[in-house]
Amino acid sequence: EAKPFLEAVKAAAADADKEVMRAALKVPIAEKSLEAATEVIELKTAEFKAAKENAREVARTTQQARIARKKVAQAIQASKDADADRDAKQEDMLLRKRSEEAARPQVPATLSAAQAAS
């Protein structure tokens, strides 16, 4: 009675040894897969960092473009304001000149001609 039980235990131990051997053969394959997965993760991490830095650079460039665009609009407005000031000064000078001419005593043209003849 003990003999069949002992045989069964030996067979189970032999099966367990075979499973251990099969598993041992899979370890190097699993290690290689793990190394490959680690390399992929490192590569993807580097790509992510590069993409993140590119996104930051794009954000900086976009912000600089917004600032530049705002400065262009301000420069255009300043130019328009300067033109308006110049036009207003010219108009003021013209009005002043006309008012000075109007304030001068007017000599009739016939009198001037008569004085020139004498």
C-alpha positions as YAML, in Angstrom:
chain: A
units: angstrom
residues:
- id: 1
  name: GLU
  ca: [0.00, 0.00, 0.00]
- id: 2
  name: ALA
  ca: [2.79, 2.41, 0.74]
- id: 3
  name: LYS
  ca: [4.51, 1.54, -2.50]
- id: 4
  name: PRO
  ca: [1.83, 3.00, -4.82]
- id: 5
  name: PHE
  ca: [1.70, 6.12, -2.68]
- id: 6
  name: LEU
  ca: [5.48, 6.44, -2.84]
- id: 7
  name: GLU
  ca: [5.38, 5.98, -6.61]
- id: 8
  name: ALA
  ca: [2.73, 8.68, -6.88]
- id: 9
  name: VAL
  ca: [4.84, 11.06, -4.77]
- id: 10
  name: LYS
  ca: [7.91, 10.34, -6.93]
- id: 11
  name: ALA
  ca: [5.89, 10.93, -10.11]
- id: 12
  name: ALA
  ca: [4.55, 14.20, -8.69]
- id: 13
  name: ALA
  ca: [8.09, 15.24, -7.72]
- id: 14
  name: ALA
  ca: [9.32, 14.40, -11.23]
- id: 15
  name: ASP
  ca: [6.47, 16.45, -12.74]
- id: 16
  name: ALA
  ca: [7.34, 19.33, -10.39]
- id: 17
  name: ASP
  ca: [11.00, 19.09, -11.45]
- id: 18
  name: LYS
  ca: [9.96, 19.25, -15.12]
- id: 19
  name: GLU
  ca: [7.81, 22.33, -14.42]
- id: 20
  name: VAL
  ca: [10.70, 23.94, -12.57]
- id: 21
  name: MET
  ca: [13.00, 23.22, -15.53]
- id: 22
  name: ARG
  ca: [10.47, 24.66, -18.00]
- id: 23
  name: ALA
  ca: [10.07, 27.75, -15.82]
- id: 24
  name: ALA
  ca: [13.86, 28.06, -15.53]
- id: 25
  name: LEU
  ca: [14.09, 28.04, -19.33]
- id: 26
  name: LYS
  ca: [11.54, 30.86, -19.50]
- id: 27
  name: VAL
  ca: [13.45, 33.10, -17.06]
- id: 28
  name: PRO
  ca: [16.08, 34.32, -19.60]
- id: 29
  name: ILE
  ca: [13.31, 35.00, -22.11]
- id: 30
  name: ALA
  ca: [11.37, 36.94, -19.49]
- id: 31
  name: GLU
  ca: [14.51, 38.85, -18.51]
- id: 32
  name: LYS
  ca: [15.11, 39.80, -22.16]
- id: 33
  name: SER
  ca: [11.47, 40.89, -22.50]
- id: 34
  name: LEU
  ca: [11.81, 42.94, -19.33]
- id: 35
  name: GLU
  ca: [15.00, 44.58, -20.64]
- id: 36
  name: ALA
  ca: [13.31, 45.35, -23.96]
- id: 37
  name: ALA
  ca: [10.27, 46.78, -22.17]
- id: 38
  name: THR
  ca: [12.56, 48.89, -19.97]
- id: 39
  name: GLU
  ca: [14.35, 50.25, -23.04]
- id: 40
  name: VAL
  ca: [11.02, 51.10, -24.69]
- id: 41
  name: ILE
  ca: [9.89, 52.87, -21.51]
- id: 42
  name: GLU
  ca: [13.15, 54.85, -21.36]
- id: 43
  name: LEU
  ca: [12.83, 55.79, -25.04]
- id: 44
  name: LYS
  ca: [9.19, 56.84, -24.64]
- id: 45
  name: THR
  ca: [10.13, 58.83, -21.52]
- id: 46
  name: ALA
  ca: [12.83, 60.66, -23.48]
- id: 47
  name: GLU
  ca: [10.39, 61.30, -26.34]
- id: 48
  name: PHE
  ca: [7.82, 62.61, -23.86]
- id: 49
  name: LYS
  ca: [10.38, 64.95, -22.28]
- id: 50
  name: ALA
  ca: [11.40, 66.24, -25.72]
- id: 51
  name: ALA
  ca: [7.77, 66.76, -26.71]
- id: 52
  name: LYS
  ca: [7.11, 68.54, -23.42]
- id: 53
  name: GLU
  ca: [10.08, 70.87, -24.03]
- id: 54
  name: ASN
  ca: [8.88, 71.49, -27.59]
- id: 55
  name: ALA
  ca: [5.44, 72.36, -26.24]
- id: 56
  name: ARG
  ca: [7.01, 74.81, -23.80]
- id: 57
  name: GLU
  ca: [9.02, 76.39, -26.62]
- id: 58
  name: VAL
  ca: [5.88, 76.69, -28.76]
- id: 59
  name: ALA
  ca: [4.08, 78.32, -25.83]
- id: 60
  name: ARG
  ca: [6.96, 80.79, -25.35]
- id: 61
  name: THR
  ca: [7.07, 81.59, -29.05]
- id: 62
  name: THR
  ca: [3.29, 82.02, -29.17]
- id: 63
  name: GLN
  ca: [3.42, 84.38, -26.20]
- id: 64
  name: GLN
  ca: [6.22, 86.39, -27.83]
- id: 65
  name: ALA
  ca: [4.18, 86.58, -31.03]
- id: 66
  name: ARG
  ca: [1.17, 87.86, -29.08]
- id: 67
  name: ILE
  ca: [3.33, 90.51, -27.43]
- id: 68
  name: ALA
  ca: [4.84, 91.50, -30.78]
- id: 69
  name: ARG
  ca: [1.40, 91.66, -32.39]
- id: 70
  name: LYS
  ca: [0.21, 93.89, -29.55]
- id: 71
  name: LYS
  ca: [3.27, 96.14, -30.00]
- id: 72
  name: VAL
  ca: [2.54, 96.43, -33.73]
- id: 73
  name: ALA
  ca: [-1.02, 97.48, -32.99]
- id: 74
  name: GLN
  ca: [0.28, 100.00, -30.44]
- id: 75
  name: ALA
  ca: [2.81, 101.36, -32.95]
- id: 76
  name: ILE
  ca: [0.10, 101.74, -35.59]
- id: 77
  name: GLN
  ca: [-2.10, 103.59, -33.09]
- id: 78
  name: ALA
  ca: [0.82, 105.80, -32.06]
- id: 79
  name: SER
  ca: [1.46, 106.62, -35.72]
- id: 80
  name: LYS
  ca: [-2.20, 107.48, -36.22]
- id: 81
  name: ASP
  ca: [-2.16, 109.64, -33.09]
- id: 82
  name: ALA
  ca: [0.99, 111.44, -34.32]
- id: 83
  name: ASP
  ca: [-0.62, 112.03, -37.72]
- id: 84
  name: ALA
  ca: [-3.74, 113.40, -36.03]
- id: 85
  name: ASP
  ca: [-1.61, 115.70, -33.82]
- id: 86
  name: ARG
  ca: [0.32, 116.95, -36.86]
- id: 87
  name: ASP
  ca: [-2.90, 117.57, -38.79]
- id: 88
  name: ALA
  ca: [-4.39, 119.40, -35.80]
- id: 89
  name: LYS
  ca: [-1.27, 121.60, -35.49]
- id: 90
  name: GLN
  ca: [-1.35, 122.38, -39.21]
- id: 91
  name: GLU
  ca: [-5.03, 123.26, -38.99]
- id: 92
  name: ASP
  ca: [-4.35, 125.44, -35.94]
- id: 93
  name: MET
  ca: [-1.52, 127.23, -37.74]
- id: 94
  name: LEU
  ca: [-3.72, 127.79, -40.80]
- id: 95
  name: LEU
  ca: [-6.54, 129.18, -38.66]
- id: 96
  name: ARG
  ca: [-4.10, 131.44, -36.79]
- id: 97
  name: LYS
  ca: [-2.62, 132.69, -40.08]
- id: 98
  name: ARG
  ca: [-6.09, 133.43, -41.48]
- id: 99
  name: SER
  ca: [-7.08, 135.22, -38.29]
- id: 100
  name: GLU
  ca: [-3.90, 137.33, -38.40]
- id: 101
  name: GLU
  ca: [-4.57, 138.22, -42.03]
- id: 102
  name: ALA
  ca: [-8.16, 139.10, -41.17]
- id: 103
  name: ALA
  ca: [-6.96, 141.34, -38.33]
- id: 104
  name: ARG
  ca: [-4.68, 143.42, -40.62]
- id: 105
  name: PRO
  ca: [-6.19, 146.56, -41.99]
- id: 106
  name: GLN
  ca: [-7.29, 145.98, -45.53]
- id: 107
  name: VAL
  ca: [-6.16, 148.57, -48.07]
- id: 108
  name: PRO
  ca: [-8.57, 148.94, -50.95]
- id: 109
  name: ALA
  ca: [-7.02, 147.79, -54.20]
- id: 110
  name: THR
  ca: [-7.85, 151.05, -56.00]
- id: 111
  name: LEU
  ca: [-6.07, 153.10, -53.40]
- id: 112
  name: SER
  ca: [-2.99, 150.94, -53.67]
- id: 113
  name: ALA
  ca: [-2.94, 151.31, -57.42]
- id: 114
  name: ALA
  ca: [-3.34, 155.10, -57.15]
- id: 115
  name: GLN
  ca: [-0.48, 155.31, -54.67]
- id: 116
  name: ALA
  ca: [1.68, 153.23, -56.92]
- id: 117
  name: ALA
  ca: [0.97, 155.57, -59.87]
- id: 118
  name: SER
  ca: [1.92, 158.70, -57.95]
...
